[in-house]
């Protein structure tokens, strides 16, 4: 089966996001790409090429099934730091969350306004809540927590992204629902003295 025909396709790498943390599902939902591997009707010309927002050499057009990319074989896991917003559940004074800021390109990963922000709205910091603006709360706006070692893997070869995808751990540093008690503790699979709980943001590290 072919990816663009809707059969047997996997996003590759699994868990891919662009430099703003926007997922394949969000590209499809916003019509930012099309199944023939080109920019979609929702993509704004002033944003530049879709490829500009790629991560680790893969853009949505090559990574995402609904954008004409993906793979028909078992996907790899995204080899990238997993970023978690510094203030989980944060919303600005208008009710917009971190995902909205990233999806609408209101801010950049470098802590500056981006192409979607209208200067007539004022400053991003004007919409802060309890002293926290998107700049200090959101991964896509330059804040958040990332895994301390990009190339870390446990004694069985499982990465931080794998732990998060399989729910082996919780962001609070506990054992997740996907972890089986018969495996022992997460600490038992430490590599070079470091377990997922120490290294991975998604595991409280």
PDB file of C-alpha atoms in Angstrom:
ATOM      1  CA  UNK A   1       0.000   0.000   0.000  1.00  0.00           C
ATOM      2  CA  UNK A   2       1.142   3.542  -0.580  1.00  0.00           C
ATOM      3  CA  UNK A   3       1.312   6.326   2.017  1.00  0.00           C
ATOM      4  CA  UNK A   4      -0.614   8.850  -0.052  1.00  0.00           C
ATOM      5  CA  UNK A   5      -3.336   6.265  -0.726  1.00  0.00           C
ATOM      6  CA  UNK A   6      -4.013   6.002   2.999  1.00  0.00           C
ATOM      7  CA  UNK A   7      -2.764   2.452   3.542  1.00  0.00           C
ATOM      8  CA  UNK A   8       0.162   1.112   5.544  1.00  0.00           C
ATOM      9  CA  UNK A   9       1.778   4.451   6.305  1.00  0.00           C
ATOM     10  CA  UNK A  10       3.504   5.523   9.489  1.00  0.00           C
ATOM     11  CA  UNK A  11       4.775   8.981  10.339  1.00  0.00           C
ATOM     12  CA  UNK A  12       8.544   8.642  10.315  1.00  0.00           C
ATOM     13  CA  UNK A  13      10.104   9.379  12.700  1.00  0.00           C
ATOM     14  CA  UNK A  14       7.258   8.602  15.066  1.00  0.00           C
ATOM     15  CA  UNK A  15       6.581  11.570  17.280  1.00  0.00           C
ATOM     16  CA  UNK A  16       8.080  14.057  14.812  1.00  0.00           C
ATOM     17  CA  UNK A  17       7.526  17.755  15.456  1.00  0.00           C
ATOM     18  CA  UNK A  18       8.808  20.845  13.695  1.00  0.00           C
ATOM     19  CA  UNK A  19      11.060  23.403  15.389  1.00  0.00           C
ATOM     20  CA  UNK A  20       8.015  24.880  17.106  1.00  0.00           C
ATOM     21  CA  UNK A  21       6.839  21.559  18.500  1.00  0.00           C
ATOM     22  CA  UNK A  22       3.955  21.314  16.016  1.00  0.00           C
ATOM     23  CA  UNK A  23       2.994  17.723  15.135  1.00  0.00           C
ATOM     24  CA  UNK A  24       2.013  15.951  11.930  1.00  0.00           C
ATOM     25  CA  UNK A  25      -1.595  15.871  13.113  1.00  0.00           C
ATOM     26  CA  UNK A  26      -1.616  19.647  13.475  1.00  0.00           C
ATOM     27  CA  UNK A  27      -0.137  20.165  10.011  1.00  0.00           C
ATOM     28  CA  UNK A  28      -2.960  18.067   8.584  1.00  0.00           C
ATOM     29  CA  UNK A  29      -5.697  19.656  10.718  1.00  0.00           C
ATOM     30  CA  UNK A  30      -4.640  23.172   9.670  1.00  0.00           C
ATOM     31  CA  UNK A  31      -4.266  22.195   5.990  1.00  0.00           C
ATOM     32  CA  UNK A  32      -0.632  23.344   6.083  1.00  0.00           C
ATOM     33  CA  UNK A  33       0.332  20.482   3.766  1.00  0.00           C
ATOM     34  CA  UNK A  34      -1.288  18.268   1.172  1.00  0.00           C
ATOM     35  CA  UNK A  35      -1.015  14.562   0.455  1.00  0.00           C
ATOM     36  CA  UNK A  36       1.005  15.157  -2.700  1.00  0.00           C
ATOM     37  CA  UNK A  37       3.931  16.461  -0.653  1.00  0.00           C
ATOM     38  CA  UNK A  38       3.406  20.185  -1.163  1.00  0.00           C
ATOM     39  CA  UNK A  39       2.262  23.097   0.997  1.00  0.00           C
ATOM     40  CA  UNK A  40      -1.470  23.046   1.673  1.00  0.00           C
ATOM     41  CA  UNK A  41      -4.107  25.725   1.239  1.00  0.00           C
ATOM     42  CA  UNK A  42      -3.763  26.756   4.886  1.00  0.00           C
ATOM     43  CA  UNK A  43      -0.047  27.502   4.571  1.00  0.00           C
ATOM     44  CA  UNK A  44       0.726  31.217   4.357  1.00  0.00           C
ATOM     45  CA  UNK A  45       3.196  32.388   1.762  1.00  0.00           C
ATOM     46  CA  UNK A  46       4.822  34.818   4.195  1.00  0.00           C
ATOM     47  CA  UNK A  47       5.939  31.885   6.363  1.00  0.00           C
ATOM     48  CA  UNK A  48       8.343  30.756   3.638  1.00  0.00           C
ATOM     49  CA  UNK A  49       8.923  27.134   2.664  1.00  0.00           C
ATOM     50  CA  UNK A  50       7.560  24.299   4.786  1.00  0.00           C
ATOM     51  CA  UNK A  51      11.067  22.846   4.817  1.00  0.00           C
ATOM     52  CA  UNK A  52      12.286  25.874   6.747  1.00  0.00           C
ATOM     53  CA  UNK A  53      10.550  24.510   9.836  1.00  0.00           C
ATOM     54  CA  UNK A  54      11.998  21.010   9.627  1.00  0.00           C
ATOM     55  CA  UNK A  55      13.900  19.311  12.407  1.00  0.00           C
ATOM     56  CA  UNK A  56      16.859  16.934  12.095  1.00  0.00           C
ATOM     57  CA  UNK A  57      16.687  17.022   8.314  1.00  0.00           C
ATOM     58  CA  UNK A  58      12.996  16.107   8.111  1.00  0.00           C
ATOM     59  CA  UNK A  59      10.146  18.475   7.339  1.00  0.00           C
ATOM     60  CA  UNK A  60       6.444  17.668   7.544  1.00  0.00           C
ATOM     61  CA  UNK A  61       6.545  16.893   3.825  1.00  0.00           C
ATOM     62  CA  UNK A  62       8.911  13.964   4.371  1.00  0.00           C
ATOM     63  CA  UNK A  63       7.979  12.914   7.915  1.00  0.00           C
ATOM     64  CA  UNK A  64       4.162  12.985   7.900  1.00  0.00           C
ATOM     65  CA  UNK A  65       1.878  10.559   6.084  1.00  0.00           C
ATOM     66  CA  UNK A  66      -0.853  13.141   5.512  1.00  0.00           C
ATOM     67  CA  UNK A  67       1.736  15.471   3.973  1.00  0.00           C
ATOM     68  CA  UNK A  68       2.946  12.924   1.430  1.00  0.00           C
ATOM     69  CA  UNK A  69       5.803  11.614   3.569  1.00  0.00           C
ATOM     70  CA  UNK A  70       6.096   8.895   6.167  1.00  0.00           C
ATOM     71  CA  UNK A  71       7.153   5.302   5.703  1.00  0.00           C
ATOM     72  CA  UNK A  72       5.513   1.974   4.886  1.00  0.00           C
ATOM     73  CA  UNK A  73       7.930   0.142   7.202  1.00  0.00           C
ATOM     74  CA  UNK A  74       8.101   0.290  10.984  1.00  0.00           C
ATOM     75  CA  UNK A  75       8.932   3.875  11.950  1.00  0.00           C
ATOM     76  CA  UNK A  76      11.852   5.055  14.018  1.00  0.00           C
ATOM     77  CA  UNK A  77      11.346   7.241  17.064  1.00  0.00           C
ATOM     78  CA  UNK A  78      12.217  10.894  16.676  1.00  0.00           C
ATOM     79  CA  UNK A  79      15.832  11.424  17.759  1.00  0.00           C
ATOM     80  CA  UNK A  80      15.316  14.817  19.308  1.00  0.00           C
ATOM     81  CA  UNK A  81      15.073  16.260  22.759  1.00  0.00           C
ATOM     82  CA  UNK A  82      11.569  15.973  24.122  1.00  0.00           C
ATOM     83  CA  UNK A  83      10.524  19.424  25.240  1.00  0.00           C
ATOM     84  CA  UNK A  84       7.907  20.054  27.893  1.00  0.00           C
ATOM     85  CA  UNK A  85       6.377  23.451  28.561  1.00  0.00           C
ATOM     86  CA  UNK A  86       7.841  25.114  31.639  1.00  0.00           C
ATOM     87  CA  UNK A  87       4.337  25.856  32.946  1.00  0.00           C
ATOM     88  CA  UNK A  88       2.064  22.884  32.111  1.00  0.00           C
ATOM     89  CA  UNK A  89      -1.450  23.947  31.196  1.00  0.00           C
ATOM     90  CA  UNK A  90      -0.501  27.614  30.874  1.00  0.00           C
ATOM     91  CA  UNK A  91      -2.888  29.994  29.101  1.00  0.00           C
ATOM     92  CA  UNK A  92      -2.517  33.706  28.473  1.00  0.00           C
ATOM     93  CA  UNK A  93      -4.970  36.382  29.591  1.00  0.00           C
ATOM     94  CA  UNK A  94      -7.065  35.749  26.460  1.00  0.00           C
ATOM     95  CA  UNK A  95      -7.215  31.994  27.059  1.00  0.00           C
ATOM     96  CA  UNK A  96      -4.687  30.987  24.379  1.00  0.00           C
ATOM     97  CA  UNK A  97      -2.330  28.136  25.260  1.00  0.00           C
ATOM     98  CA  UNK A  98       1.223  27.240  24.247  1.00  0.00           C
ATOM     99  CA  UNK A  99       0.008  25.154  21.321  1.00  0.00           C
ATOM    100  CA  UNK A 100      -1.899  28.144  19.939  1.00  0.00           C
ATOM    101  CA  UNK A 101       1.206  30.308  20.113  1.00  0.00           C
ATOM    102  CA  UNK A 102       3.225  27.702  18.212  1.00  0.00           C
ATOM    103  CA  UNK A 103       0.532  26.789  15.691  1.00  0.00           C
ATOM    104  CA  UNK A 104      -0.199  30.426  14.777  1.00  0.00           C
ATOM    105  CA  UNK A 105       3.493  31.369  14.697  1.00  0.00           C
ATOM    106  CA  UNK A 106       2.947  34.086  17.295  1.00  0.00           C
ATOM    107  CA  UNK A 107       6.374  33.423  18.789  1.00  0.00           C
ATOM    108  CA  UNK A 108       9.622  31.789  17.737  1.00  0.00           C
ATOM    109  CA  UNK A 109      11.716  29.163  19.555  1.00  0.00           C
ATOM    110  CA  UNK A 110      14.259  31.934  20.095  1.00  0.00           C
ATOM    111  CA  UNK A 111      12.041  33.962  22.431  1.00  0.00           C
ATOM    112  CA  UNK A 112      10.942  36.598  19.928  1.00  0.00           C
ATOM    113  CA  UNK A 113       7.667  37.443  18.147  1.00  0.00           C
ATOM    114  CA  UNK A 114       7.212  35.572  14.879  1.00  0.00           C
ATOM    115  CA  UNK A 115       5.414  36.171  11.601  1.00  0.00           C
ATOM    116  CA  UNK A 116       1.929  35.502  12.973  1.00  0.00           C
ATOM    117  CA  UNK A 117       2.113  38.134  15.700  1.00  0.00           C
ATOM    118  CA  UNK A 118       0.471  41.465  14.915  1.00  0.00           C
ATOM    119  CA  UNK A 119       2.275  44.412  16.489  1.00  0.00           C
ATOM    120  CA  UNK A 120      -1.099  46.141  16.907  1.00  0.00           C
ATOM    121  CA  UNK A 121      -1.875  43.602  19.637  1.00  0.00           C
ATOM    122  CA  UNK A 122       0.939  44.956  21.798  1.00  0.00           C
ATOM    123  CA  UNK A 123       3.712  42.828  23.279  1.00  0.00           C
ATOM    124  CA  UNK A 124       3.478  39.125  23.990  1.00  0.00           C
ATOM    125  CA  UNK A 125       4.418  39.916  27.578  1.00  0.00           C
ATOM    126  CA  UNK A 126       1.256  42.064  27.845  1.00  0.00           C
ATOM    127  CA  UNK A 127      -0.767  38.834  27.886  1.00  0.00           C
ATOM    128  CA  UNK A 128       1.090  37.283  30.823  1.00  0.00           C
ATOM    129  CA  UNK A 129      -0.793  35.567  33.635  1.00  0.00           C
ATOM    130  CA  UNK A 130       0.668  35.456  37.146  1.00  0.00           C
ATOM    131  CA  UNK A 131       3.901  36.846  35.794  1.00  0.00           C
ATOM    132  CA  UNK A 132       4.266  34.107  33.159  1.00  0.00           C
ATOM    133  CA  UNK A 133       4.109  34.966  29.462  1.00  0.00           C
ATOM    134  CA  UNK A 134       4.469  32.585  26.536  1.00  0.00           C
ATOM    135  CA  UNK A 135       8.185  33.391  26.547  1.00  0.00           C
ATOM    136  CA  UNK A 136       8.679  31.882  29.990  1.00  0.00           C
ATOM    137  CA  UNK A 137       6.006  29.174  29.795  1.00  0.00           C
ATOM    138  CA  UNK A 138       6.176  27.570  26.341  1.00  0.00           C
ATOM    139  CA  UNK A 139       8.665  25.341  24.556  1.00  0.00           C
ATOM    140  CA  UNK A 140       7.698  26.818  21.211  1.00  0.00           C
ATOM    141  CA  UNK A 141       8.512  30.308  22.496  1.00  0.00           C
ATOM    142  CA  UNK A 142      11.946  29.508  23.880  1.00  0.00           C
ATOM    143  CA  UNK A 143      11.272  27.998  27.312  1.00  0.00           C
ATOM    144  CA  UNK A 144      10.544  24.553  28.654  1.00  0.00           C
ATOM    145  CA  UNK A 145      12.485  21.495  29.651  1.00  0.00           C
ATOM    146  CA  UNK A 146      14.520  19.302  27.293  1.00  0.00           C
ATOM    147  CA  UNK A 147      16.224  15.956  27.821  1.00  0.00           C
ATOM    148  CA  UNK A 148      19.729  16.444  29.183  1.00  0.00           C
ATOM    149  CA  UNK A 149      21.369  13.922  26.831  1.00  0.00           C
ATOM    150  CA  UNK A 150      20.095  13.694  23.252  1.00  0.00           C
ATOM    151  CA  UNK A 151      21.784  10.340  22.582  1.00  0.00           C
ATOM    152  CA  UNK A 152      20.843   8.670  25.878  1.00  0.00           C
ATOM    153  CA  UNK A 153      19.372   5.174  25.841  1.00  0.00           C
ATOM    154  CA  UNK A 154      18.799   2.758  28.691  1.00  0.00           C
ATOM    155  CA  UNK A 155      20.450  -0.636  29.098  1.00  0.00           C
ATOM    156  CA  UNK A 156      17.953  -2.130  26.637  1.00  0.00           C
ATOM    157  CA  UNK A 157      18.500   0.616  24.059  1.00  0.00           C
ATOM    158  CA  UNK A 158      15.237   2.492  24.717  1.00  0.00           C
ATOM    159  CA  UNK A 159      15.386   6.292  24.370  1.00  0.00           C
ATOM    160  CA  UNK A 160      13.617   9.111  26.206  1.00  0.00           C
ATOM    161  CA  UNK A 161      11.187   9.440  23.308  1.00  0.00           C
ATOM    162  CA  UNK A 162      10.389   5.742  23.623  1.00  0.00           C
ATOM    163  CA  UNK A 163       9.756   6.053  27.368  1.00  0.00           C
ATOM    164  CA  UNK A 164       7.354   8.929  26.760  1.00  0.00           C
ATOM    165  CA  UNK A 165       5.597   7.272  23.794  1.00  0.00           C
ATOM    166  CA  UNK A 166       5.094   4.020  25.737  1.00  0.00           C
ATOM    167  CA  UNK A 167       4.128   5.808  28.984  1.00  0.00           C
ATOM    168  CA  UNK A 168       6.859   4.053  30.927  1.00  0.00           C
ATOM    169  CA  UNK A 169       7.206   7.087  33.197  1.00  0.00           C
ATOM    170  CA  UNK A 170       5.384  10.251  34.260  1.00  0.00           C
ATOM    171  CA  UNK A 171       6.502  13.898  34.006  1.00  0.00           C
ATOM    172  CA  UNK A 172       6.497  13.962  37.820  1.00  0.00           C
ATOM    173  CA  UNK A 173       9.281  11.375  37.968  1.00  0.00           C
ATOM    174  CA  UNK A 174       7.206   8.293  38.684  1.00  0.00           C
ATOM    175  CA  UNK A 175       6.528   4.971  36.984  1.00  0.00           C
ATOM    176  CA  UNK A 176       3.952   5.265  34.222  1.00  0.00           C
ATOM    177  CA  UNK A 177       1.040   2.975  33.335  1.00  0.00           C
ATOM    178  CA  UNK A 178       2.993   1.403  30.486  1.00  0.00           C
ATOM    179  CA  UNK A 179       5.731   0.075  32.760  1.00  0.00           C
ATOM    180  CA  UNK A 180       5.308  -3.557  33.847  1.00  0.00           C
ATOM    181  CA  UNK A 181       6.248  -4.470  37.405  1.00  0.00           C
ATOM    182  CA  UNK A 182       7.956  -7.632  36.185  1.00  0.00           C
ATOM    183  CA  UNK A 183      10.660  -5.497  34.594  1.00  0.00           C
ATOM    184  CA  UNK A 184      11.901  -4.285  37.954  1.00  0.00           C
ATOM    185  CA  UNK A 185      12.418  -0.568  38.548  1.00  0.00           C
ATOM    186  CA  UNK A 186      13.243   2.059  35.931  1.00  0.00           C
ATOM    187  CA  UNK A 187      16.489   2.652  37.799  1.00  0.00           C
ATOM    188  CA  UNK A 188      17.488  -0.982  37.134  1.00  0.00           C
ATOM    189  CA  UNK A 189      17.867  -0.117  33.444  1.00  0.00           C
ATOM    190  CA  UNK A 190      20.150   2.879  34.007  1.00  0.00           C
ATOM    191  CA  UNK A 191      22.904   3.459  31.460  1.00  0.00           C
ATOM    192  CA  UNK A 192      26.233   4.945  32.565  1.00  0.00           C
ATOM    193  CA  UNK A 193      24.670   5.512  35.950  1.00  0.00           C
ATOM    194  CA  UNK A 194      21.768   7.521  34.537  1.00  0.00           C
ATOM    195  CA  UNK A 195      18.168   6.341  34.362  1.00  0.00           C
ATOM    196  CA  UNK A 196      15.291   7.867  32.433  1.00  0.00           C
ATOM    197  CA  UNK A 197      14.141   9.532  35.631  1.00  0.00           C
ATOM    198  CA  UNK A 198      17.370  11.552  35.713  1.00  0.00           C
ATOM    199  CA  UNK A 199      17.814  12.267  32.000  1.00  0.00           C
ATOM    200  CA  UNK A 200      14.385  12.575  30.396  1.00  0.00           C
ATOM    201  CA  UNK A 201      12.151  15.601  30.812  1.00  0.00           C
ATOM    202  CA  UNK A 202       9.115  13.445  30.219  1.00  0.00           C
ATOM    203  CA  UNK A 203      10.201  11.355  33.217  1.00  0.00           C
ATOM    204  CA  UNK A 204      10.850  14.261  35.550  1.00  0.00           C
ATOM    205  CA  UNK A 205      14.546  14.595  34.719  1.00  0.00           C
TER     206      UNK A 205
END
